[in-house]
JSON list of C-alpha atoms in Angstrom, two decimals:
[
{"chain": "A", "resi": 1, "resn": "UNK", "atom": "CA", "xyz": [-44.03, -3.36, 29.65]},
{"chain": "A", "resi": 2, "resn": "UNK", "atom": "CA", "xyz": [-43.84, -0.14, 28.43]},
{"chain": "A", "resi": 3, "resn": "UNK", "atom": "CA", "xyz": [-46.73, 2.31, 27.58]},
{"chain": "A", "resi": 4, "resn": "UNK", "atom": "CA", "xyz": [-47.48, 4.11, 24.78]},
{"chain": "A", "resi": 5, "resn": "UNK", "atom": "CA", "xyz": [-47.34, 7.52, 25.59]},
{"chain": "A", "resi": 6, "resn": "UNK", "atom": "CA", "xyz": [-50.73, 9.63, 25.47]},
{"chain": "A", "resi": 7, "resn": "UNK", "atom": "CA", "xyz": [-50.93, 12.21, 23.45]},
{"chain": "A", "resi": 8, "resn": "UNK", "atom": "CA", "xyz": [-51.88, 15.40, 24.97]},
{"chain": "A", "resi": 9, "resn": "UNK", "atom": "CA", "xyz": [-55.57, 16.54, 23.00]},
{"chain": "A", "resi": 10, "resn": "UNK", "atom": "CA", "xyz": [-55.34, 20.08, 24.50]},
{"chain": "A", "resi": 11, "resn": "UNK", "atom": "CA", "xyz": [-58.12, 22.04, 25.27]},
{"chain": "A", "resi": 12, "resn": "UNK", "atom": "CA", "xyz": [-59.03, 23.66, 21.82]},
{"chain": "A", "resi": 13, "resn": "UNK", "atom": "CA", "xyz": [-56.73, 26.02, 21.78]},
{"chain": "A", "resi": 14, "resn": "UNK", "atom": "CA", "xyz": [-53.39, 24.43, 20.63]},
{"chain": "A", "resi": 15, "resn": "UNK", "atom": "CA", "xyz": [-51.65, 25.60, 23.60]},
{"chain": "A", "resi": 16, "resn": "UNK", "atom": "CA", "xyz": [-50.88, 22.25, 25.08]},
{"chain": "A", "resi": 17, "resn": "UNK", "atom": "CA", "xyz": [-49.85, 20.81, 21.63]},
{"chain": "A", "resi": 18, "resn": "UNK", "atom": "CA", "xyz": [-47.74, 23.71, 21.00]},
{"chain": "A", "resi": 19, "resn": "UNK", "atom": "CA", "xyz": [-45.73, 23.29, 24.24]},
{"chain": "A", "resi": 20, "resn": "UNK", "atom": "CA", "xyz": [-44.91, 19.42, 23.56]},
{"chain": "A", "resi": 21, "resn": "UNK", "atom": "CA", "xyz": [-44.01, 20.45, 19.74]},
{"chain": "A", "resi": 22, "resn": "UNK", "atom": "CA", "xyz": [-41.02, 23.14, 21.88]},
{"chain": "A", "resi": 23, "resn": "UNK", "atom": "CA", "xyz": [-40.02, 20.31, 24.16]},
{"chain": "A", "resi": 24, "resn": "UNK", "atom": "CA", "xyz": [-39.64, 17.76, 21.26]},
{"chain": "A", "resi": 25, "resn": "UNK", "atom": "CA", "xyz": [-37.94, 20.34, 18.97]},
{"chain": "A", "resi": 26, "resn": "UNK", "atom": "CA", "xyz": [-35.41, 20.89, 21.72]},
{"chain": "A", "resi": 27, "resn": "UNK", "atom": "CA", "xyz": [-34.72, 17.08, 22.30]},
{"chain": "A", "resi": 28, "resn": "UNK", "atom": "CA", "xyz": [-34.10, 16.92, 18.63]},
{"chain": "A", "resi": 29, "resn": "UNK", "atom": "CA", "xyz": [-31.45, 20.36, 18.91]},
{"chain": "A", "resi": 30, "resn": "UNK", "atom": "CA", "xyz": [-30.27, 18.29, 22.09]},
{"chain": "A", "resi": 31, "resn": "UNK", "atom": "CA", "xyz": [-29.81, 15.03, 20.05]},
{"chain": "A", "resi": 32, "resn": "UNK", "atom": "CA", "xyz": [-28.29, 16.74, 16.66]},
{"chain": "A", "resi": 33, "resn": "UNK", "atom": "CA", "xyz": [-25.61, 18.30, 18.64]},
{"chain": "A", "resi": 34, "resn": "UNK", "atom": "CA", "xyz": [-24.89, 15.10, 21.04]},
{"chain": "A", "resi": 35, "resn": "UNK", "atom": "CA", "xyz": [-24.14, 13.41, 17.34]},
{"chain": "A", "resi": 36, "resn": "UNK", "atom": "CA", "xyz": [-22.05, 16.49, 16.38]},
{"chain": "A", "resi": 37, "resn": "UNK", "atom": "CA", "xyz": [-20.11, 15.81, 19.65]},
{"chain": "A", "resi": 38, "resn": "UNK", "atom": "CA", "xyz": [-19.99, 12.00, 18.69]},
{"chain": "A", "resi": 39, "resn": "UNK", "atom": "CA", "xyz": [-18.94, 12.64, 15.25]},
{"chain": "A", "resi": 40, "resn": "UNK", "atom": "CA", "xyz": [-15.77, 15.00, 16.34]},
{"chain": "A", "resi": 41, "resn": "UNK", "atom": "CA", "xyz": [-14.80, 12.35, 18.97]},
{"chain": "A", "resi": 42, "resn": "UNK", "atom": "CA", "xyz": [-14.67, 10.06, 16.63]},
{"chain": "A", "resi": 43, "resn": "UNK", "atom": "CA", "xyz": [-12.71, 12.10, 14.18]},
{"chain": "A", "resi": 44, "resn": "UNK", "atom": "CA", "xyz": [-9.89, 13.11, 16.69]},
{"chain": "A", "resi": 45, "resn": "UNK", "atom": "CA", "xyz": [-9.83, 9.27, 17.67]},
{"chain": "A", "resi": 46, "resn": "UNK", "atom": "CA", "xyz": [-9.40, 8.40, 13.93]},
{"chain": "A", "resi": 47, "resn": "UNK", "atom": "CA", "xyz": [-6.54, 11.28, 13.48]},
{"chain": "A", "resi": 48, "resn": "UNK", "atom": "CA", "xyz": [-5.21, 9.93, 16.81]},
{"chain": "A", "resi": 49, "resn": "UNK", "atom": "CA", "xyz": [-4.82, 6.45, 15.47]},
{"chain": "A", "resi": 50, "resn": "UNK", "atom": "CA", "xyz": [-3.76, 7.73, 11.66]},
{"chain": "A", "resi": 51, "resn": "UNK", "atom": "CA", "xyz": [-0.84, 9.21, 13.86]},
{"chain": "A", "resi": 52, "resn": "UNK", "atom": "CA", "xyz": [-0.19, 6.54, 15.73]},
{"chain": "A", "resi": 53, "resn": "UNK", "atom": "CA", "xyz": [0.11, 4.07, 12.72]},
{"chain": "A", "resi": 54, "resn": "UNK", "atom": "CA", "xyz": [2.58, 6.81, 10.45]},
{"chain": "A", "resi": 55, "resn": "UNK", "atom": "CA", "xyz": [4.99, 6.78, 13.44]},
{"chain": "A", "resi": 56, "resn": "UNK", "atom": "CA", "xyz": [5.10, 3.10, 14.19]},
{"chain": "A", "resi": 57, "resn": "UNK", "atom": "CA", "xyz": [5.73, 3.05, 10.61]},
{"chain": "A", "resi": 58, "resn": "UNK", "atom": "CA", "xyz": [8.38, 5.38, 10.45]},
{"chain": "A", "resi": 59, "resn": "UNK", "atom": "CA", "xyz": [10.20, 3.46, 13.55]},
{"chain": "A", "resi": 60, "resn": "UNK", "atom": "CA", "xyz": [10.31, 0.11, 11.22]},
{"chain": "A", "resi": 61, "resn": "UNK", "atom": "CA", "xyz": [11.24, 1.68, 8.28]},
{"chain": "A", "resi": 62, "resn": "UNK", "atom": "CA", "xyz": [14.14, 3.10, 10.62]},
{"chain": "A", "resi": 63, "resn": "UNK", "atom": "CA", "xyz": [14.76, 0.02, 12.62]},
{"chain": "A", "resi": 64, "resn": "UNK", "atom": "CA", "xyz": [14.95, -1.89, 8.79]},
{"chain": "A", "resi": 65, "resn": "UNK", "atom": "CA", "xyz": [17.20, 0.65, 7.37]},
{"chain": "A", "resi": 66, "resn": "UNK", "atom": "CA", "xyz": [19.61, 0.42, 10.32]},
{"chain": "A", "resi": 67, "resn": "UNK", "atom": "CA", "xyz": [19.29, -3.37, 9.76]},
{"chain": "A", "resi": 68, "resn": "UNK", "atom": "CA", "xyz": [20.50, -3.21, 6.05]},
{"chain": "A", "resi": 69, "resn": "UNK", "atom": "CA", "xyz": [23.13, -0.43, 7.03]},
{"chain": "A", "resi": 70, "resn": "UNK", "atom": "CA", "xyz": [24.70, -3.46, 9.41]},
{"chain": "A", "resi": 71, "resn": "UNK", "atom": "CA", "xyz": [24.39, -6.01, 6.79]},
{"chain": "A", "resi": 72, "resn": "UNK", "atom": "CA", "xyz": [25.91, -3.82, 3.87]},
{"chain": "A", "resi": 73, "resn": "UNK", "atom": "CA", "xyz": [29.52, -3.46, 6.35]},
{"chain": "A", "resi": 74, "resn": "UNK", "atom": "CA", "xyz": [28.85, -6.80, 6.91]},
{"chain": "A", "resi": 75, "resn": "UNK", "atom": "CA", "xyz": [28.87, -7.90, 3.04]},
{"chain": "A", "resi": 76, "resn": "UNK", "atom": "CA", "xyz": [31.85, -5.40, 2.66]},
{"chain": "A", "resi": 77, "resn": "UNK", "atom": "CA", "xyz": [34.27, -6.88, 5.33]},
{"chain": "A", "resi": 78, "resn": "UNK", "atom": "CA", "xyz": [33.42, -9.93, 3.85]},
{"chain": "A", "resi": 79, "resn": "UNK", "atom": "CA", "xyz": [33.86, -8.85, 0.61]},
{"chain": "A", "resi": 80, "resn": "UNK", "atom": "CA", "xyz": [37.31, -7.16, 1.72]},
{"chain": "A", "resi": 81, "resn": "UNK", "atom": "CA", "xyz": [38.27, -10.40, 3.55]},
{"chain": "A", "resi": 82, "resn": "UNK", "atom": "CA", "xyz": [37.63, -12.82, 0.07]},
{"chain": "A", "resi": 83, "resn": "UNK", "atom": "CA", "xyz": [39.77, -10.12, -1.88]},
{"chain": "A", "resi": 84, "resn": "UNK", "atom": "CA", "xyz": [42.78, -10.32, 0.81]},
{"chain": "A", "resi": 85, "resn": "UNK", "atom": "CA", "xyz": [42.18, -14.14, 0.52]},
{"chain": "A", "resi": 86, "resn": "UNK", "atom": "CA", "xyz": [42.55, -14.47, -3.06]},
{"chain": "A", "resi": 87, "resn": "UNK", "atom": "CA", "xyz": [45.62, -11.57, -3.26]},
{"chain": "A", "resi": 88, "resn": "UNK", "atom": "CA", "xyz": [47.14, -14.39, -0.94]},
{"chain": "A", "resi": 89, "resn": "UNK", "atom": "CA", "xyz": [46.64, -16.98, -2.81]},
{"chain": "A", "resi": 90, "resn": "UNK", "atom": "CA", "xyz": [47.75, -15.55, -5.91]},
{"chain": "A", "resi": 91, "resn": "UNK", "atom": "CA", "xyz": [50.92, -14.29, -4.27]},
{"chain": "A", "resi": 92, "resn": "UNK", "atom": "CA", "xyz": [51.55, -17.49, -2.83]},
{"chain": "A", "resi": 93, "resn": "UNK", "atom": "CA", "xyz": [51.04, -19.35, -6.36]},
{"chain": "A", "resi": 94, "resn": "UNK", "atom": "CA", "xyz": [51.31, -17.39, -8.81]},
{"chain": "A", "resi": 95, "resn": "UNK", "atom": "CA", "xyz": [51.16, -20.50, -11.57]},
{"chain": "A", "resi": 96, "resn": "UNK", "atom": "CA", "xyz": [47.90, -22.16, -10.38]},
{"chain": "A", "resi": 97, "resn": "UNK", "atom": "CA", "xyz": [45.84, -18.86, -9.78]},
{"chain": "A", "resi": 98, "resn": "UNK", "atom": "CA", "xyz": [47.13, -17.93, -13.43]},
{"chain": "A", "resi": 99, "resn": "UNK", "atom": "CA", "xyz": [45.70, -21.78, -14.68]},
{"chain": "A", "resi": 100, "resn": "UNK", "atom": "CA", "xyz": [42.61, -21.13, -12.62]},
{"chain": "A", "resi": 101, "resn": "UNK", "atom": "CA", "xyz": [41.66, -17.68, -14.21]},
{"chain": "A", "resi": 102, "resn": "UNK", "atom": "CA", "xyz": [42.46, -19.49, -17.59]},
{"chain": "A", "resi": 103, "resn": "UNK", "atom": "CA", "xyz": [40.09, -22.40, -16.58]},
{"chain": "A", "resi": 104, "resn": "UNK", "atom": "CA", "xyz": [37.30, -19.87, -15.40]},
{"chain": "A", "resi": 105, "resn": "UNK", "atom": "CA", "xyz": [37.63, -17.61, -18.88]},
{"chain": "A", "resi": 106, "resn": "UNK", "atom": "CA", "xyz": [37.36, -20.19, -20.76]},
{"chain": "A", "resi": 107, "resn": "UNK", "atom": "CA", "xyz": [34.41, -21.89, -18.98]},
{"chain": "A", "resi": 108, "resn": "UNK", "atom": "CA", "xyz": [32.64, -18.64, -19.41]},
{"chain": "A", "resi": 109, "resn": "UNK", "atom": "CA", "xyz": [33.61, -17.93, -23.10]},
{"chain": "A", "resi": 110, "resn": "UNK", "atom": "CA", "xyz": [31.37, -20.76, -23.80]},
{"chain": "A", "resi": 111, "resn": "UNK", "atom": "CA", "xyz": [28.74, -20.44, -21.83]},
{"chain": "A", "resi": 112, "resn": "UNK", "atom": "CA", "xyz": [28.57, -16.17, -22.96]},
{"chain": "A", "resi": 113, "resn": "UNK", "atom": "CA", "xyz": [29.03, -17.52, -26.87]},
{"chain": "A", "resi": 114, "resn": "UNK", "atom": "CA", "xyz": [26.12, -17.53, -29.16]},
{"chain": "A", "resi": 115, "resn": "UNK", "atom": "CA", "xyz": [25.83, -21.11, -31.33]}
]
């Protein structure tokens, strides 16, 4: 178990108490700049990690806008292919991709008109 420490009386004089009031005065200087240390540690570990989390970010944000880049000349080739499609078919025949448009103008005529 542990003791209480004794307190020093001294002999009268204050010399004694005096001494121990030094030696707990520079524990406490020892202890306030131990926390000081403690505190900038954990400051550079907290920039350190800030750092760490804006470049990870900036790597997604790159990895996802390389991502979309490949899926927009994706969409386009397709988008190219459909529109050499349908130039085929309406050079092939002429007559049903001319009733076709009709059909589809009309359909959305009524659906665009206001009753």
């Amino acid at each position: 178990m542990a003791r209480a420490p004794e307190l020093p009386t001294g002999n009268g004089n204050g010399k004694a108490l005096d001494a121990d009031y030094a030696a707990l005065s520079d524990q406490i200087a020892s202890l306030k700049a131990d926390l000081a240390n403690i505190t900038g540690t954990l400051a550079d570990m907290g920039r350190h990690q800030g750092a760490s989390a804006v470049e990870a970010a900036k790597l997604r944000a790159e990895q996802l806008r390389d991502m979309s880049s490949e899926q927009v000349e994706a969409l386009r080739a397709r988008a190219t292919d459909a529109a050499a499609q349908a130039d085929a078919f309406v050079k092939e025949r002429p007559a049903t991709a001319v009733g076709v448009a009709a059909a589809l103008g009309f359909v959305l005529g009524l659906l665009t008109a206001k009753r």
